[in-house]
Amino acid sequence: MAVPDARDGARSFVEGSYFTYLIPFATHFDIEKVLQRHGEGSSREKLDAVEQRDSLFFDETVDVHLVLRAPYVEEKTLRTYLRRIAITVEAQIVNAHTTDRDGHHPASEYIYNGTVADAVGEPLIIADEESEESDDSEEDDEGEGQEQHKEQRHVYVVWKVPVFLGRPRIRLQSPSAVLTAAASLKAFGPGEAGGPPNGGYMPSRIPSGLNLLDGFAHDPMLGGVKPRLSAQRVSRVAPVTQPRDQPRPIKGLQSLRLKIYPIVHTRVRFARPNTAPPSPAVIALLEVDFTPFFDCEAVLDKITLSVTDGTVEDLNDQEGMGLPLRCVAHDHVTFLYRLSPQQLDMITPSTRNSSRDLDIAISVMILVQPEGPNMCTPKLTMSWTTSLDFTLPVNPGFGQPMTQPIQRAHRPSQLSIGGGGDGLSLIAPSVSRPDALPSLEAAAAAARSVEASLPDFGITMTFSGPEEPVHAGEEFRWTVFVVNRSKLQDAPGNRDSTITPGGGGSAMARKLALRPIPKGRRRNDLRVVRPPSISGAAAGRSGTGPIADAVLDENVVHAMQRSSLVDATEVVCLSADVRVGPLAPNACAVVELRFLALKEGVVGIDMVQVTDLGSKEHVDIRELPVVVVRPRPKS
């Protein structure tokens, strides 16, 4: 028989408690000093005055302070309640609502789930020195209706839980970090101090209630059976609305929503040095790119690379590349490292165990507020592991730079050495070629018989857009800066000097033609071939004569209309054919391309085709400036 719960202390403790949490703005925040300050009001007012973070960063570990305000009780009783409190902390990344997806919930993903057991150290317990006036009001016994404020002391219990804000797998669209923490008071378990004995049932040798069937004990019709019915069995018992062992939630803050931004993007690329004899060493290019989502300085203070059974040599001995390195938004830094295995004689093409694990760790400090009492310097930590292959290439290219090595399907293409071609990959694109030119990989993938690759063409071009606003229906111009990077070489059998543009045709000077190509018909615009009529083919085989194909076939008409779509013209080129030259070696020239904007918004052209009129070679430039066309101002 269950014993009714007469312990109202736990119920009053839960009803009088409030649970909240905060993320202070200061990095090294000491909440104990804040709560123990004298002459600044109550503890509640001190907590409300704490400056908090308004935004967070990915790859950051933030300290979430969990604060429980409970009624003042004895320390022994408070310790008993604290052992029964269960606290959970969750962090979720939620995207913002998009206008093109009505009725769909924004994408979200949980990145952290922890409990109070993950807290740092023991909880901080501080009793409120000044009494607080509660908001509860009650009428007096005489019915006068006047509000009475009762003063009650509180105890503040604080936990500090570190939460790592990792990057989710979802695609980010104006993301926010939603932190949710909940606290509840668990019931006493059977056998615990203060809990119900014997699992909630009456112990033995306890007198029971009055027997209501005692009058039928001597009834001869029962054959000596003495029935028994305790009065406690038929007494009025209030129905149990919830199980006794269910935790009692403590009211408090629902959630904490803050904007979160990515600050640093990193990646690593590998290339083999062109050495003779070939070496299994690999050059690692670690790129660190800072995003535009912050307006302060960032300190890149630590980079660690380690290879299993290998050595790492730092090649960043130039001035200005030493750590710590101060960076700002839009900075792009590349670090070089030479990775080599320890046992060089064991790395052969037939070696099976030639793969290694490369561990990379990067630490960045964001100087949001580097000085003052509320110093805020969040620290970002990134670490990942990637595989590395030290296998020697089967066919290292020896001889001309144009030698094409044999590509192996089971090995990465960048590990095959093609003479001097791979050496160009170690040069930053911003140094070797301007941003307007397509990358080396794109040119090599689209190599054709009449199209020259970028290193062979020997021409550098830089496109500059207009600085003033561009309005619809108005003319704007691009400035093209052309440099002939060809070098003078002595042609064999000839005393005169000729120009050989990187192995291309020889000429004394370069004559170029620039032809802008606007965006036109889609690439998948193919003419649909109508299938022959089945009845006509059958009639032809039977000898009765051919029959025309069906012209009103719905599938054929729909496919032809769908494939005949043409994109609307955004920009009209007013300079259809621009000539440059003759351009001597190491000479430069400036030309202009005139356009007419027909559409508002972000517009551009498909490509600019540069043709050498002497050798008939051409290069398609696709990475071109984009132009924002604004509506014409109303007069």
XYZ file of C-alpha atoms in Angstrom:
635
model
C 0.000 0.000 0.000
C 1.502 3.308 -1.093
C 2.226 5.990 1.443
C 1.111 9.518 0.511
C 3.978 11.932 -0.059
C 4.069 14.380 2.854
C 7.291 16.118 1.811
C 6.196 19.542 0.693
C 9.703 20.969 0.930
C 10.644 19.748 -2.548
C 7.455 21.180 -4.017
C 8.060 24.588 -2.462
C 11.698 24.472 -3.584
C 10.676 23.853 -7.205
C 7.908 26.456 -7.190
C 10.128 29.122 -5.665
C 13.149 28.527 -7.950
C 14.006 30.142 -11.284
C 16.579 28.843 -13.807
C 18.363 31.092 -16.321
C 21.628 31.158 -18.287
C 23.821 33.764 -19.962
C 26.939 34.178 -22.126
C 29.023 37.085 -20.764
C 30.731 39.501 -23.126
C 34.023 39.344 -21.211
C 36.187 36.345 -22.072
C 37.606 35.915 -18.553
C 34.387 36.523 -16.643
C 34.306 35.894 -12.881
C 30.697 35.710 -11.746
C 31.727 35.243 -8.119
C 33.228 38.736 -7.992
C 30.111 40.175 -9.577
C 27.745 38.588 -7.050
C 29.932 39.475 -4.057
C 30.168 43.188 -4.828
C 28.786 45.400 -2.100
C 26.555 48.391 -2.505
C 25.298 47.558 -6.041
C 21.853 46.232 -5.190
C 20.620 42.658 -4.984
C 22.148 39.695 -6.754
C 19.368 39.738 -9.297
C 20.133 43.320 -10.241
C 23.837 42.484 -10.495
C 23.126 39.637 -12.928
C 20.839 41.796 -15.033
C 23.616 44.390 -15.366
C 26.125 41.889 -16.805
C 27.030 42.693 -20.440
C 26.327 39.718 -22.703
C 27.412 38.611 -26.173
C 25.243 39.640 -29.122
C 26.911 37.350 -31.687
C 28.983 34.183 -31.757
C 31.539 32.592 -34.093
C 31.895 29.095 -35.460
C 34.759 26.949 -34.054
C 34.499 28.900 -30.783
C 34.175 27.475 -27.280
C 31.874 29.685 -25.212
C 31.320 29.461 -21.454
C 27.617 29.249 -20.695
C 26.842 30.241 -17.085
C 23.813 28.392 -15.694
C 22.230 30.275 -12.789
C 19.662 28.753 -10.420
C 17.884 31.135 -8.037
C 16.351 29.082 -5.210
C 14.673 29.957 -1.882
C 17.038 30.253 1.021
C 17.385 26.931 2.900
C 20.017 25.343 5.084
C 23.203 24.269 3.377
C 22.630 20.577 4.137
C 19.125 20.683 2.667
C 20.377 22.665 -0.344
C 23.095 20.082 -1.012
C 20.433 17.378 -0.958
C 18.398 19.210 -3.595
C 21.449 19.925 -5.773
C 22.299 16.217 -5.948
C 18.849 15.601 -7.389
C 18.888 18.408 -9.976
C 19.289 17.330 -13.626
C 20.359 20.014 -16.134
C 20.676 19.535 -19.912
C 22.268 21.972 -22.373
C 21.716 21.902 -26.144
C 23.034 24.068 -28.985
C 21.311 24.184 -32.355
C 22.118 25.970 -35.622
C 18.999 27.325 -37.346
C 18.895 29.050 -40.725
C 16.838 32.150 -41.331
C 13.508 32.023 -43.129
C 13.839 32.421 -46.898
C 11.272 34.221 -49.032
C 11.349 31.620 -51.819
C 10.364 28.703 -49.587
C 6.951 29.467 -48.217
C 5.535 26.861 -45.892
C 8.873 25.132 -45.279
C 10.651 25.170 -41.954
C 14.231 26.480 -42.033
C 16.993 23.913 -41.904
C 18.475 23.204 -38.478
C 21.008 20.873 -36.902
C 22.090 20.136 -33.330
C 25.807 20.637 -32.764
C 26.041 20.154 -28.971
C 24.238 18.137 -26.316
C 25.570 18.022 -22.749
C 24.587 17.863 -19.104
C 25.605 19.579 -15.886
C 28.152 16.797 -15.405
C 30.242 18.568 -18.079
C 30.508 21.678 -15.899
C 33.912 23.026 -14.898
C 34.501 22.447 -11.170
C 31.969 22.468 -8.370
C 28.946 24.790 -8.541
C 29.270 28.219 -6.994
C 26.804 28.831 -4.139
C 26.224 32.397 -2.950
C 23.482 33.541 -0.580
C 21.858 36.845 -1.358
C 22.932 39.422 1.192
C 19.943 41.718 0.677
C 16.365 40.543 0.803
C 14.305 40.779 -2.373
C 10.696 41.750 -2.662
C 8.681 39.084 -4.384
C 5.978 39.893 -6.892
C 3.426 37.636 -5.187
C 0.482 39.509 -3.687
C -2.275 38.129 -1.491
C -5.284 39.596 0.280
C -5.293 39.886 4.067
C -7.676 37.897 6.242
C -9.860 40.950 6.950
C -10.689 41.347 3.216
C -9.298 44.851 2.821
C -7.734 43.915 -0.598
C -4.390 45.577 0.116
C -1.227 44.030 -1.470
C 1.388 42.707 0.892
C 4.970 42.206 -0.232
C 6.837 39.589 1.677
C 10.599 39.665 1.794
C 12.481 36.472 1.063
C 16.168 35.667 0.749
C 17.482 33.605 -2.143
C 20.453 31.386 -2.852
C 22.234 31.548 -6.219
C 23.876 28.403 -7.608
C 26.052 28.864 -10.719
C 27.530 26.231 -13.077
C 29.902 27.001 -15.955
C 29.588 24.664 -18.945
C 31.917 25.049 -21.993
C 30.035 24.636 -25.297
C 31.938 24.106 -28.555
C 30.181 25.649 -31.561
C 31.172 23.284 -34.340
C 30.182 23.675 -37.959
C 27.032 21.833 -39.066
C 26.609 19.873 -42.258
C 23.663 21.912 -43.496
C 24.064 24.750 -45.958
C 24.229 28.000 -44.000
C 21.826 30.850 -44.797
C 22.040 33.661 -42.221
C 22.406 31.140 -39.385
C 21.662 31.664 -35.702
C 22.773 29.696 -32.662
C 19.918 28.695 -30.356
C 21.031 27.586 -26.876
C 18.495 25.787 -24.712
C 18.983 24.649 -21.111
C 16.430 22.967 -18.850
C 16.556 22.038 -15.146
C 14.368 19.598 -13.220
C 14.317 18.085 -9.730
C 14.376 14.303 -9.686
C 12.408 12.320 -7.114
C 14.064 10.271 -4.396
C 14.890 6.756 -5.428
C 13.916 3.714 -3.318
C 16.336 3.223 -0.469
C 17.821 6.753 -0.687
C 18.005 8.999 2.348
C 14.684 10.797 2.560
C 13.039 8.570 -0.023
C 10.109 6.193 0.483
C 11.146 2.889 2.068
C 10.365 -0.482 0.490
C 9.635 1.047 -2.863
C 6.687 3.141 -1.610
C 4.856 0.397 0.324
C 4.089 0.153 4.046
C 6.746 -1.583 6.122
C 5.850 -4.762 7.987
C 4.423 -4.908 11.547
C 2.464 -1.719 11.172
C -1.154 -1.852 12.532
C -3.712 -1.658 9.775
C -7.010 0.175 9.794
C -10.409 -0.868 11.115
C -11.908 -4.081 9.581
C -15.223 -3.135 8.027
C -16.289 -6.799 7.610
C -15.679 -7.777 11.209
C -19.452 -8.369 11.723
C -19.419 -11.283 9.263
C -16.640 -13.158 11.035
C -19.067 -15.543 12.810
C -21.512 -16.047 9.932
C -22.141 -19.833 9.571
C -22.771 -19.418 5.831
C -19.102 -18.494 5.260
C -17.883 -21.834 6.602
C -15.395 -20.384 9.076
C -13.909 -17.840 6.642
C -13.289 -14.481 8.293
C -13.464 -11.745 5.620
C -11.432 -8.608 6.071
C -11.648 -5.163 4.481
C -9.537 -2.370 5.872
C -11.109 1.049 6.216
C -8.091 2.557 4.429
C -9.117 0.663 1.306
C -12.382 2.560 0.928
C -11.209 5.952 2.197
C -11.348 8.859 -0.205
C -8.016 9.274 -1.993
C -7.201 12.142 -4.313
C -6.328 10.931 -7.812
C -2.656 10.981 -8.761
C -2.197 13.372 -11.698
C 1.437 12.501 -12.354
C 3.767 9.670 -11.380
C 5.714 10.146 -8.187
C 9.040 9.351 -9.851
C 8.606 11.917 -12.649
C 11.082 14.842 -12.474
C 9.589 18.196 -11.619
C 10.651 20.879 -14.106
C 11.908 24.204 -12.802
C 10.571 27.266 -14.574
C 13.089 29.489 -16.273
C 14.406 30.936 -19.534
C 13.145 29.132 -22.630
C 16.038 29.698 -25.074
C 18.849 32.064 -26.028
C 19.137 32.990 -29.724
C 22.258 34.726 -31.085
C 23.615 35.340 -34.575
C 26.628 33.214 -35.497
C 29.183 33.830 -38.256
C 32.055 31.879 -39.867
C 35.324 33.775 -39.504
C 37.995 31.527 -41.039
C 37.917 29.080 -43.953
C 40.855 26.719 -44.407
C 41.952 24.095 -46.896
C 45.120 22.212 -47.741
C 46.501 21.286 -51.163
C 49.469 19.128 -52.095
C 52.098 19.295 -54.838
C 55.319 17.417 -55.572
C 58.619 19.273 -56.000
C 60.411 18.774 -59.325
C 63.674 17.239 -58.169
C 66.143 14.783 -59.687
C 66.226 12.065 -58.519
C 62.524 12.098 -57.591
C 61.767 12.400 -53.902
C 58.735 11.093 -51.999
C 58.451 14.445 -50.212
C 55.261 16.440 -50.708
C 54.727 20.202 -50.454
C 51.603 21.090 -48.451
C 49.947 24.444 -49.166
C 47.783 25.438 -46.212
C 45.430 28.274 -47.170
C 43.752 30.405 -44.492
C 40.994 32.700 -45.759
C 39.325 35.294 -43.513
C 35.685 36.112 -44.232
C 34.145 39.633 -44.258
C 31.845 38.891 -41.281
C 33.932 40.764 -38.701
C 35.276 44.298 -38.412
C 38.202 43.829 -36.043
C 41.650 42.237 -36.106
C 42.296 38.511 -35.894
C 45.531 36.996 -34.605
C 46.646 33.734 -36.188
C 48.728 32.554 -33.257
C 49.354 28.825 -33.769
C 49.531 26.292 -36.633
C 50.519 22.685 -35.964
C 51.122 19.988 -38.600
C 52.116 16.447 -37.671
C 52.551 13.374 -39.866
C 52.453 9.806 -38.628
C 55.959 8.336 -39.104
C 57.063 11.452 -40.936
C 58.681 14.854 -40.575
C 57.344 18.349 -41.203
C 59.608 21.189 -42.345
C 58.340 24.749 -42.074
C 59.114 26.748 -45.235
C 57.615 30.029 -44.020
C 60.873 31.738 -43.089
C 60.151 34.931 -44.993
C 59.729 38.253 -43.270
C 56.162 38.941 -42.224
C 55.094 35.288 -42.162
C 56.029 34.538 -38.562
C 53.408 33.695 -35.979
C 51.528 35.334 -34.368
C 50.243 37.003 -37.531
C 47.700 39.833 -37.414
C 45.045 39.685 -40.124
C 41.864 41.510 -41.062
C 38.796 40.637 -43.102
C 39.327 39.459 -46.714
C 42.930 38.406 -45.990
C 44.171 35.256 -47.706
C 47.369 33.685 -46.354
C 49.120 30.574 -47.700
C 51.686 28.622 -45.662
C 54.139 26.110 -47.172
C 55.349 22.941 -45.459
C 57.564 20.122 -46.694
C 56.296 16.703 -45.640
C 58.496 13.645 -45.944
C 58.437 10.108 -44.524
C 61.072 8.975 -42.055
C 62.126 5.853 -43.969
C 62.915 7.135 -47.438
C 64.227 3.848 -48.789
C 60.968 2.066 -47.981
C 58.708 4.339 -50.048
C 58.600 2.735 -53.492
C 55.802 2.271 -56.028
C 55.292 -1.264 -54.730
C 55.132 -0.214 -51.093
C 51.748 -0.963 -49.606
C 51.995 1.072 -46.429
C 52.805 4.420 -48.049
C 49.779 6.330 -46.759
C 50.082 8.590 -43.744
C 47.693 10.658 -41.631
C 48.290 14.396 -41.592
C 46.944 16.142 -38.470
C 46.342 19.897 -38.802
C 45.446 22.231 -35.926
C 44.914 26.001 -36.223
C 44.263 28.512 -33.449
C 42.914 32.022 -34.117
C 42.103 34.775 -31.620
C 39.504 37.424 -32.521
C 40.234 40.823 -30.956
C 36.664 42.054 -30.498
C 37.670 44.265 -27.542
C 41.339 43.663 -26.679
C 41.527 46.248 -23.885
C 39.483 47.312 -20.900
C 37.868 45.516 -17.974
C 35.428 43.672 -20.279
C 38.113 42.312 -22.583
C 36.525 40.094 -25.260
C 38.958 37.925 -27.221
C 37.165 34.774 -28.465
C 39.467 31.944 -29.474
C 38.765 29.688 -32.454
C 40.273 26.214 -32.723
C 40.145 24.074 -35.860
C 41.591 20.594 -36.187
C 41.114 17.854 -38.756
C 42.929 14.835 -40.206
C 43.531 14.100 -43.867
C 45.249 11.248 -45.669
C 48.583 11.678 -47.449
C 50.285 9.419 -49.998
C 54.088 9.366 -50.251
C 54.206 6.913 -53.185
C 56.729 7.896 -55.845
C 55.232 8.781 -59.252
C 55.510 6.052 -61.854
C 56.317 8.368 -64.756
C 57.983 11.628 -63.715
C 58.348 13.806 -66.794
C 61.905 14.516 -67.942
C 62.513 16.919 -70.757
C 60.164 19.412 -72.359
C 57.568 21.193 -70.218
C 54.854 20.132 -72.689
C 55.367 16.433 -71.886
C 52.025 14.966 -70.812
C 52.520 12.282 -68.107
C 50.515 9.115 -68.009
C 47.509 9.627 -65.760
C 46.808 6.889 -63.239
C 43.230 6.247 -62.165
C 44.166 5.090 -58.668
C 46.421 8.042 -57.853
C 45.639 11.762 -57.617
C 46.565 13.670 -60.727
C 48.495 16.357 -58.823
C 51.029 13.749 -57.636
C 52.215 13.026 -61.210
C 55.058 15.305 -62.267
C 54.929 16.686 -65.755
C 58.378 18.221 -66.090
C 58.242 21.882 -65.272
C 54.479 22.118 -65.506
C 53.845 21.237 -61.879
C 56.268 23.853 -60.671
C 53.829 26.545 -61.708
C 51.293 25.289 -59.146
C 53.484 26.617 -56.351
C 53.106 30.185 -57.624
C 50.123 32.104 -56.318
C 47.566 32.870 -59.053
C 47.523 36.534 -58.024
C 51.241 36.754 -58.854
C 51.484 34.622 -61.990
C 48.182 35.700 -63.568
C 45.561 38.374 -62.776
C 42.167 37.482 -61.353
C 40.502 38.163 -64.690
C 42.146 35.147 -66.351
C 40.755 31.625 -65.838
C 42.682 29.193 -63.686
C 45.269 26.781 -64.982
C 43.060 23.801 -64.247
C 40.149 25.222 -66.256
C 42.397 25.968 -69.242
C 43.982 22.512 -69.156
C 40.570 20.826 -68.975
C 39.298 22.757 -72.003
C 42.476 22.361 -74.098
C 41.731 22.026 -77.795
C 43.710 21.929 -80.995
C 43.329 25.620 -81.770
C 43.096 26.891 -78.208
C 46.340 27.595 -76.382
C 46.834 27.085 -72.662
C 47.541 30.100 -70.496
C 51.278 29.551 -69.907
C 51.780 29.212 -73.684
C 49.803 32.251 -74.758
C 52.129 34.760 -73.102
C 49.566 37.540 -72.637
C 48.309 39.027 -69.365
C 45.069 40.993 -69.211
C 43.362 42.865 -66.384
C 39.744 43.979 -66.655
C 38.485 46.969 -64.630
C 34.820 47.894 -64.305
C 33.295 51.346 -63.987
C 33.567 53.168 -60.679
C 30.392 55.246 -61.063
C 26.918 53.665 -60.771
C 25.503 52.033 -63.898
C 21.844 52.641 -64.761
C 19.598 50.653 -67.070
C 19.669 51.894 -70.654
C 22.977 53.706 -70.240
C 26.407 52.966 -71.658
C 29.325 51.836 -69.507
C 32.911 50.839 -70.275
C 35.485 48.277 -69.218
C 39.184 49.177 -69.198
C 41.455 46.353 -70.401
C 45.166 46.478 -69.529
C 47.166 44.170 -71.861
C 50.789 43.122 -71.258
C 52.884 41.087 -73.716
C 54.935 38.786 -71.481
C 56.765 37.089 -74.364
C 60.568 37.024 -74.280
C 63.138 37.470 -77.033
C 64.911 34.245 -78.003
C 67.425 33.440 -80.698
C 65.812 31.285 -83.360
C 68.149 28.535 -84.635
C 69.604 29.244 -88.010
C 68.716 32.908 -87.983
C 70.738 35.875 -86.834
C 67.693 38.040 -86.180
C 65.933 37.851 -82.863
C 62.403 36.485 -82.916
C 59.697 36.348 -80.297
C 58.582 32.952 -79.096
C 55.594 33.366 -76.790
C 56.173 30.444 -74.450
C 56.599 27.898 -77.200
C 53.950 29.292 -79.543
C 54.343 30.835 -82.967
C 57.234 33.205 -83.660
C 56.551 36.822 -84.480
C 58.210 40.166 -84.048
C 55.143 41.607 -82.337
C 51.770 40.355 -81.159
C 48.517 41.413 -82.780
C 45.445 40.546 -80.754
C 41.708 40.685 -81.327
C 39.261 40.946 -78.420
C 35.757 39.644 -79.094
C 33.179 39.861 -76.269
C 30.555 37.116 -76.405
C 27.292 37.868 -74.577
C 25.152 35.299 -72.826
C 22.870 33.649 -75.351
C 21.227 30.305 -75.864
C 21.546 27.761 -73.115
C 24.232 25.109 -73.304
C 21.664 22.300 -73.263
C 19.840 23.837 -76.207
C 19.766 20.872 -78.570
C 17.421 20.396 -81.478
C 15.051 17.521 -80.792
C 15.045 14.923 -83.539
C 11.551 13.686 -84.090
C 11.227 9.908 -84.131
C 9.958 8.419 -87.371
C 6.339 7.428 -87.543
C 5.746 3.819 -86.611
C 2.873 3.550 -89.043
C 5.028 4.997 -91.806
C 7.833 2.514 -91.161
C 5.335 -0.332 -91.115
C 3.760 0.851 -94.336
C 7.165 1.103 -95.967
C 7.950 -2.489 -95.074
C 4.573 -3.653 -96.397
C 5.084 -1.900 -99.728
C 2.031 0.353 -99.574
C 4.141 3.518 -99.620
C 5.670 5.881 -96.982
C 3.487 7.942 -94.676
C 4.488 11.332 -93.284
C 5.576 11.676 -89.623
C 3.061 12.927 -87.111
C 3.290 16.694 -86.726
C 0.972 17.056 -83.729
C 2.727 14.666 -81.365
C 2.406 16.310 -77.909
C 5.719 14.962 -76.594
C 7.676 16.185 -79.615
C 6.058 19.643 -79.559
C 6.681 20.026 -75.813
C 10.350 18.972 -76.134
C 10.954 21.362 -79.040
C 9.395 24.298 -77.214
C 11.317 23.557 -74.024
C 14.665 23.309 -75.821
C 14.138 26.495 -77.802
C 14.243 28.769 -74.761
C 16.749 31.588 -75.055
C 18.005 33.581 -72.091
C 17.127 37.253 -72.139
C 19.942 39.523 -73.262
C 21.418 41.408 -70.329
C 24.234 43.380 -71.950
C 24.800 44.474 -75.546
C 28.429 44.935 -76.595
C 29.022 48.091 -78.620
C 32.657 47.106 -79.354
C 32.223 43.940 -81.382
C 35.852 43.591 -82.450
C 38.690 45.413 -80.685
C 42.245 45.144 -82.050
C 45.401 45.501 -79.938
C 48.879 45.803 -81.377
C 51.342 45.376 -82.795
C 52.550 44.833 -79.221
C 56.296 44.435 -78.683
C 57.735 42.089 -76.028
C 57.253 43.406 -72.481
C 55.067 46.197 -73.861
C 51.605 47.091 -72.624
C 48.490 48.731 -73.980
C 45.131 49.947 -72.701
C 41.863 49.524 -74.607
C 38.207 50.012 -73.729
C 35.163 47.828 -74.282
C 31.821 49.631 -74.537
C 28.570 47.994 -73.368
C 24.900 48.899 -73.046
C 22.986 47.572 -70.024
C 19.462 46.369 -70.840
C 18.486 44.691 -67.576
C 18.544 45.752 -63.948
C 20.399 43.700 -61.338
C 23.682 41.799 -61.543
C 24.620 41.410 -65.211
C 27.643 40.309 -67.196
C 28.794 38.625 -70.370
C 29.669 35.019 -71.052
C 33.354 35.423 -72.012
C 35.913 37.469 -73.922
C 37.737 35.585 -76.655
C 41.337 36.755 -77.218
C 42.788 35.677 -80.576
C 46.388 35.992 -81.766
C 46.036 37.133 -85.377
C 49.487 35.773 -86.228
C 49.289 32.211 -84.883
C 45.452 31.955 -84.866
C 45.550 30.758 -81.258
C 42.878 31.943 -78.870
C 42.007 31.893 -75.175
C 38.530 32.247 -73.674
C 38.436 34.480 -70.577
C 35.395 33.639 -68.457
C 36.256 35.133 -65.072
C 35.147 38.673 -65.784
C 33.868 41.546 -63.648
C 30.185 41.656 -62.813
C 28.219 44.882 -63.051
C 25.342 45.933 -60.809
C 22.788 47.833 -62.886
C 20.561 50.117 -60.868
C 17.176 51.472 -61.931
C 17.219 54.864 -63.530
C 16.509 57.695 -61.061
C 13.146 59.311 -61.394
C 13.362 62.913 -62.553
